Amino acid sequence: MTREEFEAAVAEGLDQVPPELTRLMDNVVVLVEDDAPPHDPELLGLYEGVPLTERGEVWAAGSLPDRITVYRHPTLAICDTPEDVAEEVAITVVHEIAHHFGIDDDRLHELGWD
């Protein structure tokens, strides 16, 4: 799968998030990188930022956007078909957006999003 096709799958994954949630996302950007960080090469996605539940009143003053990164090569390594990629990307996008909203991995696991 080309990078462009993968980026389109990420965009489609974002489109599956209910609009009432995407409207609440604040100061966050979604990116695609080919490779995960060297210390965790099988990582599919990563949220970097301050969850909405932890932001104070002065947080926004000069703050850079939070980042959600979806990693192409690790995702492609575990998927057999373009449909598998689309499903895995959608799950990854939801998982990382949940972190933006302050939902941790334990709660995501309880909800079946692992």
N, CA, C and O of each residue as an XYZ file, in Angstrom:
456
protein
N       0.851     -1.176      0.000
C       0.000      0.000      0.000
C       0.894      1.236      0.000
O       1.802      1.359      0.822
N       0.629      2.140     -0.921
C       1.433      3.356     -0.999
C       1.129      4.267      0.189
O       0.133      4.091      0.891
N       1.997      5.228      0.391
C       1.774      6.199      1.460
C       0.458      6.959      1.224
O      -0.305      7.201      2.159
N       0.209      7.326     -0.025
C      -1.014      8.063     -0.345
C      -2.258      7.229     -0.024
O      -3.230      7.750      0.523
N      -2.227      5.942     -0.362
C      -3.357      5.066     -0.048
C      -3.531      4.930      1.468
O      -4.652      4.908      1.975
N      -2.402      4.838      2.180
C      -2.469      4.723      3.636
C      -3.026      6.009      4.245
O      -3.859      5.961      5.150
N      -2.569      7.146      3.754
C      -3.095      8.424      4.242
C      -4.600      8.522      3.986
O      -5.338      9.059      4.814
N      -5.051      8.010      2.854
C      -6.489      7.998      2.560
C      -7.224      7.105      3.559
O      -8.337      7.429      3.971
N      -6.610      5.978      3.953
C      -7.228      5.095      4.956
C      -7.322      5.808      6.297
O      -8.309      5.645      7.014
N      -6.309      6.595      6.645
C      -6.356      7.361      7.895
C      -7.476      8.402      7.820
O      -8.224      8.583      8.780
N      -7.588      9.077      6.691
C      -8.665     10.063      6.518
C     -10.031      9.394      6.640
O     -10.943      9.950      7.253
N     -10.177      8.207      6.061
C     -11.440      7.472      6.165
C     -11.706      7.060      7.616
O     -12.849      7.087      8.073
N     -10.647      6.681      8.335
C     -10.794      6.350      9.752
C     -11.283      7.549     10.543
O     -12.142      7.415     11.415
N     -10.740      8.716     10.244
C     -11.198      9.942     10.912
C     -12.651     10.248     10.569
O     -13.410     10.724     11.413
N     -13.030      9.972      9.324
C     -14.412     10.221      8.901
C     -15.415      9.341      9.643
O     -16.597      9.676      9.722
N     -14.947      8.217     10.187
C     -15.833      7.313     10.920
C     -16.092      7.776     12.355
O     -17.005      7.284     13.017
N     -15.286      8.720     12.826
C     -15.490      9.247     14.175
C     -16.722     10.145     14.138
O     -16.833     11.003     13.262
N     -17.643      9.958     15.074
C     -18.862     10.775     15.067
C     -18.535     12.280     15.104
O     -17.665     12.712     15.861
N     -19.237     13.065     14.285
C     -18.972     14.511     14.220
C     -19.069     15.207     15.569
O     -18.356     16.179     15.821
N     -19.946     14.716     16.437
C     -20.064     15.359     17.750
C     -18.774     15.209     18.571
O     -18.508     16.017     19.461
N     -17.982     14.182     18.274
C     -16.684     14.027     18.944
C     -15.604     14.847     18.253
O     -14.801     15.500     18.919
N     -15.577     14.821     16.934
C     -14.535     15.577     16.238
C     -14.681     17.075     16.490
O     -13.686     17.799     16.488
N     -15.897     17.546     16.705
C     -16.103     18.959     17.025
C     -15.487     19.321     18.371
O     -15.111     20.472     18.591
N     -15.380     18.347     19.273
C     -14.821     18.587     20.606
C     -13.297     18.495     20.630
O     -12.662     18.938     21.587
N     -12.711     17.922     19.582
C     -11.252     17.828     19.539
C     -10.688     19.238     19.434
O     -11.158     20.052     18.639
N      -9.665     19.516     20.255
C      -9.142     20.868     20.334
C      -7.627     20.867     20.184
O      -6.915     20.226     20.958
N      -7.145     21.591     19.180
C      -5.719     21.788     18.982
C      -4.980     20.458     18.843
O      -4.029     20.182     19.575
N      -5.434     19.642     17.894
C      -4.814     18.337     17.653
C      -4.650     18.124     16.151
O      -5.522     18.483     15.360
N      -3.528     17.541     15.775
C      -3.252     17.246     14.380
C      -3.015     15.742     14.247
O      -2.438     15.118     15.138
N      -3.463     15.166     13.132
C      -3.262     13.743     12.876
C      -2.249     13.619     11.729
O      -2.418     14.198     10.656
N      -1.194     12.843     11.997
C      -0.099     12.688     11.047
C       0.124     11.222     10.707
O      -0.288     10.332     11.451
N       0.779     10.979      9.578
C       1.206      9.635      9.202
C       2.727      9.649      9.121
O       3.320     10.533      8.502
N       3.342      8.673      9.746
C       4.784      8.456      9.634
C       4.981      7.023      9.153
O       4.163      6.147      9.434
N       6.054      6.794      8.439
C       6.313      5.442      7.957
C       6.688      4.496      9.085
O       6.139      3.398      9.184
N       7.617      4.911      9.934
C       8.162      4.014     10.952
C       7.848      4.499     12.357
O       7.826      5.699     12.631
N       7.607      3.541     13.238
C       7.398      3.830     14.652
C       8.746      4.187     15.284
O       9.796      3.957     14.683
N       8.716      4.746     16.489
C       9.978      5.069     17.165
C      10.836      3.813     17.360
O      10.301      2.723     17.568
N      12.149      3.962     17.295
C      13.042      2.798     17.413
C      12.848      1.989     18.699
O      13.059      0.776     18.707
N      12.447      2.657     19.784
C      12.262      1.942     21.053
C      10.978      1.118     21.086
O      10.795      0.305     21.993
N      10.079      1.314     20.109
C       8.826      0.562     20.053
C       8.430      0.355     18.586
O       7.433      0.917     18.133
N       9.201     -0.445     17.844
C       9.015     -0.545     16.389
C       7.689     -1.145     15.935
O       7.344     -1.031     14.758
N       6.939     -1.779     16.825
C       5.650     -2.373     16.442
C       4.462     -1.477     16.790
O       3.310     -1.872     16.607
N       4.735     -0.290     17.282
C       3.689      0.653     17.665
C       2.884      1.074     16.441
O       3.455      1.417     15.406
N       1.565      1.047     16.559
C       0.698      1.411     15.433
C       0.316      2.882     15.447
O       0.129      3.493     14.395
N       0.200      3.448     16.645
C      -0.194      4.842     16.763
C       0.282      5.420     18.075
O       0.590      4.689     19.017
N       0.341      6.755     18.128
C       0.832      7.423     19.333
C       0.132      8.757     19.494
O       0.002      9.525     18.540
N      -0.318      9.027     20.714
C      -0.860     10.341     21.066
C       0.188     11.062     21.896
O       0.680     10.527     22.889
N       0.526     12.271     21.487
C       1.454     13.108     22.234
C       0.778     14.445     22.493
O       0.420     15.163     21.560
N       0.612     14.764     23.741
C      -0.016     16.029     24.074
C      -0.581     16.027     25.470
O      -0.253     15.177     26.298
N      -1.431     16.989     25.711
C      -2.096     17.138     27.001
C      -3.575     16.815     26.789
O      -4.276     17.545     26.088
N      -4.051     15.717     27.395
C      -5.468     15.362     27.216
C      -6.389     16.505     27.647
O      -6.053     17.290     28.533
N      -7.537     16.582     27.012
C      -8.498     17.641     27.333
C      -8.841     17.670     28.814
O      -9.088     18.738     29.373
N      -8.858     16.508     29.454
C      -9.218     16.429     30.872
C      -8.143     17.005     31.788
O      -8.391     17.206     32.977
N      -6.955     17.273     31.252
C      -5.853     17.777     32.079
C      -5.458     19.214     31.745
O      -4.511     19.744     32.325
N      -6.158     19.835     30.837
C      -5.811     21.198     30.433
C      -6.402     22.209     31.408
O      -7.568     22.118     31.794
N      -5.586     23.158     31.791
C      -6.054     24.240     32.658
C      -6.448     25.446     31.832
O      -6.406     25.421     30.602
N      -6.831     26.502     32.528
C      -7.304     27.711     31.848
C      -6.224     28.373     31.000
O      -6.537     28.941     29.953
N      -4.970     28.316     31.419
C      -3.906     28.989     30.677
C      -3.208     28.057     29.696
O      -2.231     28.456     29.063
N      -3.685     26.832     29.559
C      -3.019     25.851     28.719
C      -2.830     26.334     27.282
O      -1.735     26.188     26.737
N      -3.834     26.890     26.665
C      -3.815     27.191     25.229
C      -2.852     28.305     24.852
O      -2.481     28.417     23.683
N      -2.445     29.113     25.783
C      -1.573     30.249     25.469
C      -0.229     29.763     24.920
O       0.655     29.375     25.684
N      -0.083     29.787     23.606
C       1.170     29.419     22.970
C       1.435     27.933     22.865
O       2.552     27.543     22.523
N       0.462     27.094     23.142
C       0.670     25.644     23.094
C       0.681     25.138     21.659
O      -0.129     25.547     20.828
N       1.622     24.234     21.391
C       1.632     23.560     20.103
C       0.487     22.556     20.057
O      -0.001     22.129     21.104
N       0.054     22.174     18.862
C      -1.028     21.185     18.787
C      -0.595     19.830     19.345
O       0.570     19.444     19.249
N      -1.554     19.123     19.926
C      -1.330     17.721     20.267
C      -1.137     16.979     18.951
O      -1.595     17.421     17.897
N      -0.449     15.840     19.033
C      -0.170     15.057     17.828
C      -0.692     13.640     17.981
O      -0.450     12.973     18.986
N      -1.406     13.201     16.974
C      -1.755     11.791     16.838
C      -1.004     11.311     15.599
O      -1.200     11.825     14.498
N      -0.146     10.321     15.800
C       0.622      9.787     14.690
C       0.217      8.342     14.456
O       0.145      7.548     15.394
N      -0.045      8.007     13.201
C      -0.357      6.640     12.806
C       0.831      6.151     11.977
O       1.263      6.810     11.032
N       1.351      4.975     12.356
C       2.567      4.452     11.737
C       2.236      3.428     10.647
O       1.583      2.415     10.895
N       2.702      3.724      9.448
C       2.353      2.935      8.270
C       3.001      1.553      8.250
O       2.293      0.553      8.132
N       4.301      1.473      8.360
C       4.976      0.173      8.215
C       4.536     -0.861      9.259
O       4.268     -2.005      8.892
N       4.453     -0.498     10.549
C       3.983     -1.506     11.507
C       2.546     -1.962     11.234
O       2.208     -3.127     11.443
N       1.711     -1.038     10.768
C       0.326     -1.399     10.453
C       0.291     -2.358      9.269
O      -0.409     -3.369      9.301
N       1.046     -2.037      8.231
C       1.068     -2.908      7.056
C       1.642     -4.280      7.387
O       1.266     -5.277      6.771
N       2.551     -4.335      8.356
C       3.182     -5.612      8.721
C       2.192     -6.588      9.348
O       2.394     -7.799      9.266
N       1.124     -6.087      9.971
C       0.171     -6.994     10.636
C      -1.111     -7.194      9.829
O      -2.002     -7.931     10.252
N      -1.207     -6.543      8.673
C      -2.426     -6.626      7.868
C      -2.153     -7.353      6.559
O      -1.080     -7.225      5.969
N      -3.151     -8.122      6.116
C      -3.006     -8.898      4.892
C      -3.670     -8.257      3.674
O      -3.250     -8.486      2.539
N      -4.699     -7.459      3.914
C      -5.455     -6.892      2.799
C      -5.697     -5.401      3.042
O      -5.558     -4.924      4.169
N      -6.053     -4.675      1.999
C      -6.417     -3.261      2.198
C      -7.586     -3.099      3.171
O      -7.654     -2.112      3.903
N      -8.493     -4.057      3.178
C      -9.620     -3.990      4.119
C      -9.124     -4.139      5.555
O      -9.619     -3.461      6.455
N      -8.143     -5.030      5.774
C      -7.544     -5.181      7.095
C      -6.872     -3.878      7.534
O      -6.980     -3.463      8.688
N      -6.184     -3.249      6.594
C      -5.516     -1.980      6.906
C      -6.553     -0.934      7.310
O      -6.379     -0.246      8.316
N      -7.617     -0.811      6.541
C      -8.656      0.174      6.843
C      -9.243     -0.063      8.233
O      -9.462      0.887      8.983
N      -9.499     -1.326      8.580
C     -10.056     -1.647      9.894
C      -9.061     -1.324     11.010
O      -9.430     -0.726     12.021
N      -7.806     -1.719     10.826
C      -6.790     -1.477     11.853
C      -6.521      0.012     12.035
O      -6.347      0.479     13.160
N      -6.486      0.750     10.946
C      -6.279      2.194     11.021
C      -7.439      2.859     11.759
O      -7.216      3.735     12.595
N      -8.668      2.455     11.462
C      -9.832      3.029     12.150
C      -9.748      2.771     13.645
O     -10.040      3.662     14.442
N      -9.356      1.573     14.034
C      -9.209      1.245     15.455
C      -8.114      2.101     16.085
O      -8.289      2.633     17.182
N      -6.987      2.231     15.391
C      -5.869      3.027     15.903
C      -6.271      4.486     16.072
O      -5.950      5.108     17.084
N      -6.967      5.030     15.088
C      -7.405      6.428     15.157
C      -8.323      6.639     16.362
O      -8.142      7.591     17.121
N      -9.294      5.767     16.539
C     -10.205      5.886     17.683
C      -9.432      5.777     18.994
O      -9.679      6.539     19.929
N      -8.504      4.837     19.064
C      -7.698      4.625     20.267
C      -6.932      5.903     20.634
O      -6.940      6.319     21.793
N      -6.281      6.516     19.662
C      -5.481      7.712     19.945
C      -6.361      8.927     20.230
O      -6.004      9.760     21.064
N      -7.493      9.042     19.560
C      -8.427     10.129     19.876
C      -8.939      9.970     21.302
O      -9.121     10.962     22.009
N      -9.171      8.746     21.726
C      -9.611      8.508     23.104
C      -8.588      9.046     24.091
O      -8.962      9.619     25.115
N      -7.306      8.872     23.801
C      -6.265      9.439     24.673
C      -6.372     10.962     24.714
O      -6.176     11.561     25.771
N      -6.680     11.595     23.585
C      -6.875     13.048     23.546
C      -7.993     13.468     24.501
O      -7.938     14.542     25.100
N      -9.001     12.615     24.636
C     -10.119     12.901     25.533
C      -9.854     12.437     26.967
O     -10.733     12.544     27.823
N      -8.647     11.920     27.235
C      -8.278     11.541     28.591
C      -8.597     10.111     28.973
O      -8.556      9.770     30.155
N      -8.913      9.269     28.011
C      -9.222      7.863     28.297
C      -7.925      7.070     28.208
O      -7.251      7.089     27.178
N      -7.576      6.372     29.287
C      -6.303      5.642     29.314
C      -6.443      4.239     28.729
O      -7.547      3.790     28.419
N      -5.304      3.552     28.583
C      -5.287      2.223     27.971
C      -6.111      1.205     28.744
O      -6.757      0.349     28.140
N      -6.100      1.282     30.073
C      -6.887      0.336     30.863
C      -8.375      0.462     30.545
O      -9.064     -0.541     30.355
N      -8.863      1.694     30.490
C     -10.285      1.906     30.184
C     -10.601      1.489     28.744
O     -11.654      0.910     28.480
N      -9.691      1.785     27.822
C      -9.903      1.351     26.444
C      -9.975     -0.159     26.349
O     -10.778     -0.703     25.591
N      -9.134     -0.837     27.118
C      -9.162     -2.306     27.145
C     -10.516     -2.791     27.665
O     -11.106     -3.718     27.110
N     -11.005     -2.151     28.741
C     -12.323     -2.526     29.287
C     -13.424     -2.350     28.244
O     -14.388     -3.114     28.204
N     -13.264     -1.331     27.404
C     -14.271     -1.040     26.372
C     -14.085     -1.880     25.107
O     -14.894     -1.793     24.183
N     -13.024     -2.694     25.058
C     -12.770     -3.567     23.922
C     -11.981     -2.935     22.796
O     -11.992     -3.448     21.677
N     -11.294     -1.830     23.064
C     -10.494     -1.134     22.045
C      -9.011     -1.400     22.252
O      -8.249     -0.469     22.512
N      -8.587     -2.662     22.139
C      -7.155     -2.910     22.258
C      -6.557     -3.388     20.986
O      -5.354     -3.641     20.926
